[in-house]
XYZ file of C-alpha atoms in Angstrom:
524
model
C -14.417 -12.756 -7.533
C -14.117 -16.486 -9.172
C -17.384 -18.148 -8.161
C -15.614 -20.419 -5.510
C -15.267 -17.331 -2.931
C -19.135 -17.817 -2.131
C -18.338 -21.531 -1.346
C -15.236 -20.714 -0.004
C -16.984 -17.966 2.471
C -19.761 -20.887 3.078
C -17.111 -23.515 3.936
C -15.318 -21.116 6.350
C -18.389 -20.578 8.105
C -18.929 -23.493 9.097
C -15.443 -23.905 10.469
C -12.402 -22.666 11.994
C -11.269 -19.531 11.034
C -8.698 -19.961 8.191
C -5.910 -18.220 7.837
C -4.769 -15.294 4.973
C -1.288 -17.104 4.849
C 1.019 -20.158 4.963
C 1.625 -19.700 8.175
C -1.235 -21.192 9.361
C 0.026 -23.077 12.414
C 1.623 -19.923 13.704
C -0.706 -17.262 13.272
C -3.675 -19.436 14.864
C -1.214 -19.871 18.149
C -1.482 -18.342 21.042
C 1.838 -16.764 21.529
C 1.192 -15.592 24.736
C 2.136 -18.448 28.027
C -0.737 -20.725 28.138
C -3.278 -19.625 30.936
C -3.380 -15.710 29.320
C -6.754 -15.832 27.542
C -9.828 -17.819 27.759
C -11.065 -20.349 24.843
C -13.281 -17.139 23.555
C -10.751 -14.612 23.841
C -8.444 -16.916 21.711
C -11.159 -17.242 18.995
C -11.260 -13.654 18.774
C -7.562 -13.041 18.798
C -7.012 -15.805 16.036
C -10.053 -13.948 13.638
C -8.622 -10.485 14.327
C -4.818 -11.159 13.440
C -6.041 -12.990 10.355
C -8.307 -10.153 9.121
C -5.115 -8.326 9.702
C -2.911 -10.226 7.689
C -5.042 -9.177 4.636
C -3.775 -5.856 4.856
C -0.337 -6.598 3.954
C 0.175 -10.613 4.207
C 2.143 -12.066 6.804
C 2.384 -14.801 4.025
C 5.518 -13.996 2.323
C 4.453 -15.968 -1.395
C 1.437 -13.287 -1.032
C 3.433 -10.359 -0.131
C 5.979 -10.724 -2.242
C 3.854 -10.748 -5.005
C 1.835 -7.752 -3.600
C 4.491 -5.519 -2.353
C 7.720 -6.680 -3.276
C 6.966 -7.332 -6.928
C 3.929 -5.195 -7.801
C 3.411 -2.549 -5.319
C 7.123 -1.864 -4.455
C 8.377 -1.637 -8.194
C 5.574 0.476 -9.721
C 6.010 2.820 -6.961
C 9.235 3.706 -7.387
C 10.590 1.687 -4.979
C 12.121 -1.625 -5.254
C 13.539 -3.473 -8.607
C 13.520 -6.831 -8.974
C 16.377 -8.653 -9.515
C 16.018 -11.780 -10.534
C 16.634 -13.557 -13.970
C 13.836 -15.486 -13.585
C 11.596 -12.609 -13.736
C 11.336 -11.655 -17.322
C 7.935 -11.476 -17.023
C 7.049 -8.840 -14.088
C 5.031 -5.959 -13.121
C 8.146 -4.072 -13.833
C 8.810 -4.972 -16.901
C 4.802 -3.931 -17.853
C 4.236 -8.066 -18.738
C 3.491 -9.805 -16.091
C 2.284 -13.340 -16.094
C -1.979 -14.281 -14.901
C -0.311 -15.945 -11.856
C 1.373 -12.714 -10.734
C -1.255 -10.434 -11.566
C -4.247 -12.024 -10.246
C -2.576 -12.665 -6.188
C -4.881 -9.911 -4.992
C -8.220 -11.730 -6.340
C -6.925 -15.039 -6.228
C -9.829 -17.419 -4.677
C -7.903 -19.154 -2.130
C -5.812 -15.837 -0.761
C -7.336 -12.699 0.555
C -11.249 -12.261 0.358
C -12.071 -15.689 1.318
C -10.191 -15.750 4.315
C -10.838 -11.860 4.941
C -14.931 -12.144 4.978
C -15.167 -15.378 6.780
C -13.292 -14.197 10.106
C -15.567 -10.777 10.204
C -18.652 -12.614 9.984
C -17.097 -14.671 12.754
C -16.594 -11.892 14.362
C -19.277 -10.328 13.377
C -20.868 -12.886 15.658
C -18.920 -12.570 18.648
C -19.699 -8.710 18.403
C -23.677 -9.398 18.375
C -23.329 -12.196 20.653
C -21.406 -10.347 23.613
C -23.189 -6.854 22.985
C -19.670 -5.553 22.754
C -19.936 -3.805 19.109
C -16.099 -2.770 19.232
C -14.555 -5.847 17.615
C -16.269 -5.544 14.941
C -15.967 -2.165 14.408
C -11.764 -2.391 14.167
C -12.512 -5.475 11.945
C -14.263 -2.831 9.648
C -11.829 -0.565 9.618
C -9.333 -3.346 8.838
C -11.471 -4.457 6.105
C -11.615 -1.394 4.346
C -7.757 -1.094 4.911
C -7.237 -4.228 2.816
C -10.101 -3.901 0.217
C -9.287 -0.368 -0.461
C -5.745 -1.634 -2.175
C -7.646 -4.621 -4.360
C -9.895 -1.730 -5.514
C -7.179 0.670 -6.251
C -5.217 -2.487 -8.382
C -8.195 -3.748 -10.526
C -10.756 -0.688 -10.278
C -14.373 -2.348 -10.305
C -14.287 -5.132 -7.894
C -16.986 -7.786 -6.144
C -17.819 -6.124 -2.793
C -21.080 -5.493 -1.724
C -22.563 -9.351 -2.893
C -19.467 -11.007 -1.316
C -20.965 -13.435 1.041
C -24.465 -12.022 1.070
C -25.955 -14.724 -0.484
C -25.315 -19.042 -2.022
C -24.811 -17.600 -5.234
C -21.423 -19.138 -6.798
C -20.601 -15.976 -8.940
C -20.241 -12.797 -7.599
C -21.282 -9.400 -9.173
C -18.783 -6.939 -9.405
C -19.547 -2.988 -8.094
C -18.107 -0.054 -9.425
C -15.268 2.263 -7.973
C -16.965 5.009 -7.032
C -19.912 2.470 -5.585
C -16.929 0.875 -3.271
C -15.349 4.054 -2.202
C -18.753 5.291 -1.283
C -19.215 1.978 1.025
C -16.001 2.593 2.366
C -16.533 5.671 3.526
C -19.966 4.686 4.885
C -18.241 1.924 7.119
C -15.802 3.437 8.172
C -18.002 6.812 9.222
C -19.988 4.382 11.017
C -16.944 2.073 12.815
C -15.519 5.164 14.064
C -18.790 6.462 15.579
C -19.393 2.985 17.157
C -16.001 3.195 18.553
C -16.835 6.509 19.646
C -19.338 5.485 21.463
C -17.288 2.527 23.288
C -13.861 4.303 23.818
C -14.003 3.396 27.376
C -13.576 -0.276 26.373
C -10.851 -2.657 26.440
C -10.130 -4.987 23.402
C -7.274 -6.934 25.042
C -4.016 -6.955 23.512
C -3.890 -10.097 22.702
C -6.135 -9.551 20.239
C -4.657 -6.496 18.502
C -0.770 -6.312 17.322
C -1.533 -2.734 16.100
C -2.845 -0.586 18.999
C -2.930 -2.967 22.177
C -6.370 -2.463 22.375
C -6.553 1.280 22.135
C -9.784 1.969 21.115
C -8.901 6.055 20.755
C -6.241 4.874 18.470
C -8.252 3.070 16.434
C -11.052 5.859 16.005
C -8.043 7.547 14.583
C -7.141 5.082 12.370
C -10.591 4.740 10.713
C -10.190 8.657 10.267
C -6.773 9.062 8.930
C -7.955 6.552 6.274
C -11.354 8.202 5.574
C -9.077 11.261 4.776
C -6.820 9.257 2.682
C -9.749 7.794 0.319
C -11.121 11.216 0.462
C -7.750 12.544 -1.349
C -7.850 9.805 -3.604
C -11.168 10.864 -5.444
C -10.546 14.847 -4.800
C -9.897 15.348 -8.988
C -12.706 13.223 -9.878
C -15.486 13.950 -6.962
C -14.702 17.028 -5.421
C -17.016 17.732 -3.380
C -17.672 14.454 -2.457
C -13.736 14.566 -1.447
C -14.444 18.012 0.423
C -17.278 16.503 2.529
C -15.215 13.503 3.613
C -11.982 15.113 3.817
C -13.490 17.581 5.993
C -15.080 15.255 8.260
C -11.878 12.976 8.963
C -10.374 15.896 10.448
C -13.324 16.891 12.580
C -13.134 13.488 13.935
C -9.730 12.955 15.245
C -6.843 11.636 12.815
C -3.076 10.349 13.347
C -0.895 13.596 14.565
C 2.019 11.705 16.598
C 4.080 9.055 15.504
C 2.975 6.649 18.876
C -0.155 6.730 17.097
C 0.687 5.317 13.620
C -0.930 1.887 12.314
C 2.109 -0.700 12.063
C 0.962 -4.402 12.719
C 3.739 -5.326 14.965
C 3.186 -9.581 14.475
C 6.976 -10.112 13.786
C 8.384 -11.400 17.099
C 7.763 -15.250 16.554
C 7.666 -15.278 12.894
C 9.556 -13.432 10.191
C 8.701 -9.968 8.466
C 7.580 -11.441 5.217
C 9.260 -8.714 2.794
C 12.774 -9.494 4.598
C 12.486 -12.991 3.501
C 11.375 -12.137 0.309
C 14.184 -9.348 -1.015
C 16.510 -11.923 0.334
C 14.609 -14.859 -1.762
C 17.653 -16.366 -3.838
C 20.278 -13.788 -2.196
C 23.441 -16.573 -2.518
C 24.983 -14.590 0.154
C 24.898 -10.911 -1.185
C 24.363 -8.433 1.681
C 22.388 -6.701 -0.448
C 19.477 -8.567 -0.874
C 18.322 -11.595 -3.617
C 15.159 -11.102 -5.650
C 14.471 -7.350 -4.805
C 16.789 -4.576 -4.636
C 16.322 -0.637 -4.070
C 15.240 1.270 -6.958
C 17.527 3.887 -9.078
C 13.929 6.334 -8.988
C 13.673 6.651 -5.006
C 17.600 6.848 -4.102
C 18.002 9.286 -6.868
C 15.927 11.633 -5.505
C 17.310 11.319 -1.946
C 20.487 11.061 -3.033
C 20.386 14.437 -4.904
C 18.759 15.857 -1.461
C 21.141 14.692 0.560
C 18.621 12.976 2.313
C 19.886 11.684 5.837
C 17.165 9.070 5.647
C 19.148 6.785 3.431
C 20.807 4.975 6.156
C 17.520 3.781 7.191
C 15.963 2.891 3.747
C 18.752 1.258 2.184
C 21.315 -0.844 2.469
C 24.912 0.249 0.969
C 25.867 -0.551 -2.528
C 28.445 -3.415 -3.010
C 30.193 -0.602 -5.436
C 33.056 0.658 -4.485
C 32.912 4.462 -4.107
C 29.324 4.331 -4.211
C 27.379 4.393 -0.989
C 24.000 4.324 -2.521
C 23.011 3.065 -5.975
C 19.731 2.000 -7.308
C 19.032 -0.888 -10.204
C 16.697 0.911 -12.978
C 13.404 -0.331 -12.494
C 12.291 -2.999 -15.734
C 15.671 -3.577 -16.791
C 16.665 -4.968 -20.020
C 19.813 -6.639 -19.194
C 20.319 -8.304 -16.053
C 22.996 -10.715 -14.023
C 23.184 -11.231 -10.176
C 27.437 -10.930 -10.450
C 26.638 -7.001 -11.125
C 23.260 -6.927 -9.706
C 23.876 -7.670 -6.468
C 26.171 -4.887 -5.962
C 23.169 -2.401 -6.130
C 21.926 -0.780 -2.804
C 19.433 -3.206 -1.065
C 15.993 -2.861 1.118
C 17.174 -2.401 4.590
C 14.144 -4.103 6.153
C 14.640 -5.979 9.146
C 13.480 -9.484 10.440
C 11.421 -7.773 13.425
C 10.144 -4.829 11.715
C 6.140 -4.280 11.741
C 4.386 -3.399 8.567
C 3.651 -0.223 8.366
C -0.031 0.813 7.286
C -0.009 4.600 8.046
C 1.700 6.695 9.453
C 1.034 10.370 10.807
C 3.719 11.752 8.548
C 1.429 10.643 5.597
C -1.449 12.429 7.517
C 0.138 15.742 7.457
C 0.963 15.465 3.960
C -2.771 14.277 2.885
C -3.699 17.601 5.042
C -1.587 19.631 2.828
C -2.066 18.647 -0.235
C -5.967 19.195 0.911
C -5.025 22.687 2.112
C -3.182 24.024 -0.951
C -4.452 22.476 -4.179
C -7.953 21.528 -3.329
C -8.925 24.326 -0.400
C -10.331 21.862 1.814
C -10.270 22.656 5.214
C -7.662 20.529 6.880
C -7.199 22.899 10.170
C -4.090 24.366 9.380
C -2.080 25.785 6.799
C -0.583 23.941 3.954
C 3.032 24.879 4.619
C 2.634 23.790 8.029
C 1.338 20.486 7.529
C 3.670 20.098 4.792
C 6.832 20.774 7.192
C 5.444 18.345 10.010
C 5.211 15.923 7.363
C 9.066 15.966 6.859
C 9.403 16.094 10.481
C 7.081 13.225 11.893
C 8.744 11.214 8.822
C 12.813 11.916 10.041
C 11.225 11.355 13.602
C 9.852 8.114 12.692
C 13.210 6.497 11.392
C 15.278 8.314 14.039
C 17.360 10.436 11.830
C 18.473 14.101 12.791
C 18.493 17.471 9.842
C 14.811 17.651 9.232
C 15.275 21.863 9.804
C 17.715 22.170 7.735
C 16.259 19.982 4.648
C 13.288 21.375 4.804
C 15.080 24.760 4.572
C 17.075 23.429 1.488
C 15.890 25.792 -1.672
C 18.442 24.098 -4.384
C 19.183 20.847 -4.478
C 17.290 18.681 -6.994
C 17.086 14.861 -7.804
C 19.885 13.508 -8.901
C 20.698 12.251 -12.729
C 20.677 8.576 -12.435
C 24.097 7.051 -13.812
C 24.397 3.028 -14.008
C 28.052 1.831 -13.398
C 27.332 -1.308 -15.048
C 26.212 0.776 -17.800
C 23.997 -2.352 -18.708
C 20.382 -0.556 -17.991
C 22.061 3.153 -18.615
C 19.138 6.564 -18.202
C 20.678 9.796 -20.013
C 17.382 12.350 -18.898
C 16.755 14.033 -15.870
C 13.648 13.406 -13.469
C 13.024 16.982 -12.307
C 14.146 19.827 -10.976
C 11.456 20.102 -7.979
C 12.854 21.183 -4.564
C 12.402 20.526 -0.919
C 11.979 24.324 0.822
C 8.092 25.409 0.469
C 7.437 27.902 -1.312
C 4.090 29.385 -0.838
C 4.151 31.786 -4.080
C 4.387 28.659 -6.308
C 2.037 27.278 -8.755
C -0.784 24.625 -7.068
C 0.762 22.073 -9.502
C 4.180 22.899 -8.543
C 2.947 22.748 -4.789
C 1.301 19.308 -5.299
C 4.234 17.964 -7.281
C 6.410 19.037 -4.128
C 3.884 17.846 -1.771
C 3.578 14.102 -3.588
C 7.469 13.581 -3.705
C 7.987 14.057 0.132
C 5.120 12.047 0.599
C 6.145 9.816 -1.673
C 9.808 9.584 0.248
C 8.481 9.151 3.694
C 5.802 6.028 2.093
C 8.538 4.177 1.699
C 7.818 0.321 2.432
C 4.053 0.701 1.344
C 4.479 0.534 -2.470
C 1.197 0.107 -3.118
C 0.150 3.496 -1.650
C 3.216 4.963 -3.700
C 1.009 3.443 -7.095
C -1.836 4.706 -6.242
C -0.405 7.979 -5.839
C 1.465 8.536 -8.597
C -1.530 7.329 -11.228
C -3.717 9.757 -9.040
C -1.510 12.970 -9.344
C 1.111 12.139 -11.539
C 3.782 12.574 -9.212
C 6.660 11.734 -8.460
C 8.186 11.477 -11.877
C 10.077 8.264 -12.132
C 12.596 7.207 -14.469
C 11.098 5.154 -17.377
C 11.746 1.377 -17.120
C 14.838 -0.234 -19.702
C 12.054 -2.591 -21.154
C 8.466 -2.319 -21.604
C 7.252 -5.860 -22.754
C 3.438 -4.707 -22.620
C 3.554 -4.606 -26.602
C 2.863 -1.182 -26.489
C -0.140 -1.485 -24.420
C 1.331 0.391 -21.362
C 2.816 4.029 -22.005
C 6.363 3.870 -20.763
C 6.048 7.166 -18.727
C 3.186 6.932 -16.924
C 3.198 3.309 -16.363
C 0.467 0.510 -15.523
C -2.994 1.934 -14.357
C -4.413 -0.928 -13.015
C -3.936 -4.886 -13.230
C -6.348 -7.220 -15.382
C -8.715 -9.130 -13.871
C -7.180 -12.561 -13.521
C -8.029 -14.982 -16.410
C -10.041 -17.945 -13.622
C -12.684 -14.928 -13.791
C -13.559 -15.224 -17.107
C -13.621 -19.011 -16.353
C -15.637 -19.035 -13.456
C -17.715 -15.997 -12.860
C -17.626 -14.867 -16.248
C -21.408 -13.259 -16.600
C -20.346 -10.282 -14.032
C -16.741 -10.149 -14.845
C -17.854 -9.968 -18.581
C -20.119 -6.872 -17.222
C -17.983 -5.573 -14.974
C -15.342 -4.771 -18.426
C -18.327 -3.524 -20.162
C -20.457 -1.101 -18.082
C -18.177 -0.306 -15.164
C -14.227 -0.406 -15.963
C -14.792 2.488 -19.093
C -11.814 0.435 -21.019
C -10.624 -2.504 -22.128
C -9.583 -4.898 -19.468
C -5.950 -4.314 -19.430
C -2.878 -2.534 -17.922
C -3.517 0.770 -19.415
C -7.237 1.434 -18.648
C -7.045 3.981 -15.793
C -9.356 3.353 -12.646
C -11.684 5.651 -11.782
C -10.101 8.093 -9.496
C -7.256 8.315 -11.922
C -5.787 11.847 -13.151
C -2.981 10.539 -15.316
């Protein structure tokens, strides 16, 4: 971190909590009839729903850049459309000011540390240890995807000390912390599940404090899976332990922050940034990668992913990710984000949960309490349940259809290969790769909406396989196939805290500090 988040942390000490996002005025008001909660109950609300907002942003400039631009393209997601956006994560060149939203000095961290040491506070000042403990858990929730974009990171310094600059830790040393905190949040809130944290204070779980113990578990197994080819063991132990404690099973148990009532679900403003009237969306648009693949399953989820193509005869379309030509009279027409003013973000869910527990159950041997075809079934399941759509039984039972070839109708971004040839139906006498390849791309299909998760993936297992983009502008830095690994370190750091960031590239990143240096948990 630049060496203004120390100051900044120092500042916000001192004060008010700030907030993650520009919607300062509305996230620090009580949205509840005046009367509901007392002056400290308000305090505590305000610092918890702005620790939350550093998951995903409730700031649309921030998410936009994090999940509609970054996250959301490199997953396989989301293209941008937008002529203005030569220069994009897509197109492997984007500009410092894009790249550097998730360490920027006056965004997340700042804002992110100062409300949990208010908390923090609160917590040691009431004796009541469980609002701190869900701020943990939040905490690693949000740090856990700056980690996974730059690799070595400042964490364990952050706010410890006066010091301006801020050393830098390496993966593996922030994993293990995570895993630490959020072993010991979930034992706290163990301990405490018999209190109330009102729910005015929570838009995730109303104050369930069971729910949250889950939480902290179902993301202790989803680190866990992230190191499992580069720590094994270390993934076993964890992995192992998540399930003894209690993860997400049900969908009325999945993390979505549910904030959008009096404000607007930042990603539907941004897709629909610069729309000039399209009913398909403005600066984002679904991807050709993801609707390719359901569309060559048949997938009855479509209707709730995607909005219909403006093409006639063509219900569902995707733009080619990274495109080389582009114009809003023909791009529009491609099949947009069907995201919703009201809808929560969605953090986890327990369809991703069964499919963490399968992937643990057939390629690695963990054990995950169940069988890997099982979990991998209830995955589909809990995922069609989620969005309310009917045919799970007989698309999981589907044993021949394939993704579909992608074919432009512009023909001004045109792909002539195939993606694969990987089906739906388990099949238990397959190959572990050909079982994790079939695992990832269901997972990857019900992640939908959390991009960044999607990246992750697909860097740690190689799967799914995507369609390359129509222009790589990295200057051959970035391999077309497998895409970015990581994001550099924004350029202020080299400015401003350039002693640690300097060592950070040196002793802990194992590459040069750009887009192609793979993190540390990285397969492909």
């Amino acid at each position: 971190m630049n060496k203004h988040i120390n100051r900044l942390f120092i500042a916000a000490m001192a004060a008010a909590a700030t907030a993650c996002t520009g919607d300062f005025e509305k996230i620090n008001s009580n949205p509840y009839e005046p009367g509901d909660l007392t002056a400290d109950d308000y305090a505590l609300g305000s610092q918890l729903n702005n620790v939350a907002s550093c998951v995903m942003s409730s700031d649309v400039n921030t998410l936009q850049f994090t999940d509609a631009l970054l996250g959301g393209p490199l997953g396989g997601y989301y293209s941008d459309s937008n002529t203005g956006f030569a220069e994009s994560f897509a197109r492997y060149n984007p500009k410092n000011d894009w790249s550097r939203v998730f360490l920027k000095s006056d965004r997340i961290i700042p804002t992110l540390y100062a409300n949990l040491s208010q908390i923090q506070n609160v917590s040691a000042t009431t004796g009541n240890p469980v609002p701190y403990a869900v701020a943990t858990v939040i905490k690693v929730a949000a740090m856990s995807r700056i980690t996974d974009c730059y690799g070595p990171i400042p964490y364990s310094a952050i706010g410890t000390s006066s010091d301006l600059a801020v050393p830098y830790d390496s993966q593996e040393q922030v994993y293990d912390s995570f895993f630490e905190e959020l072993t010991e949040a979930a034992a706290t809130l163990k301990e405490h599940i018999g209190s109330v944290l009102s729910p005015t204070c929570d838009y995730v779980y109303s104050g369930d404090v069971s729910k949250w113990i889950k939480l902290a578990n179902s993301l202790k197994l989803r680190l866990a899976m992230r190191i499992s080819f580069v720590a094994p063991e270390k993934a076993r132990k964890y992995a192992e332990e998540a399930i003894a404690g209690g993860v997400i099973e049900t969908n009325a148990d999945n993390a979505t922050w549910k904030y959008f009532t009096s404000i607007t679900n930042p990603l539907y403003t941004a897709v629909n940034y610069n729309n000039s009237g399209s009913t398909t969306g403005g600066d984002t648009h679904a991807a050709a990668d993801i609707i390719c693949y359901m569309n060559g399953y048949n997938d009855p989820r479509r209707a709730a992913y995607f909005i219909p193509s403006a093409f006639e005869g063509i219900e569902y379309i995707g733009l080619r990710r990274g495109w080389e030509t582009f114009d809003a009279t023909w791009g529009f027409n491609f099949s947009g984000v069907n995201v919703k003013a009201d809808d929560p973000l969605i953090w986890m869910t327990a369809s991703e949960v069964a499919f963490l527990r399968a992937e643990g159950a057939a390629v690695h041997h963990f054990n995950m309490g169940g069988s890997a075809e099982q979990f991998y079934n209830d995955g589909i399941r809990l995922s069609f349940e989620q969005w309310g759509v009917s045919g799970a039984e007989a698309y999981m039972a589907d044993s021949g259809s394939v993704p579909q070839a992608y074919v432009d109708p512009t023909q001004q971004n045109p792909y002539t290969g195939s993606i694969s040839n990987i089906t739906v139906k388990w099949d238990e006498a397959a190959s572990a790769e050909t079982k994790l390849e079939r695992i990832i791309v269901q997972k990857w299909i019900a992640l939908y909406f959390n991009g960044n998760e999607a990246w992750a993936e697909l860097r740690r297992t190689g799967y799914p396989r995507l369609i390359p983009v129509a222009y790589n502008g990295s200057g051959g830095i970035v391999d077309s196939k497998t895409g970015p690994q990581r994001m550099p370190y924004p350029q202020e750091e080299y400015t401003n805290n350039s002693v640690n960031v300097t060592a950070a590239v040196n002793n802990l990143l194992k590459g040069p500090d750009n887009m192609a240096t793979k993190v540390w948990w990285a397969r492909y």
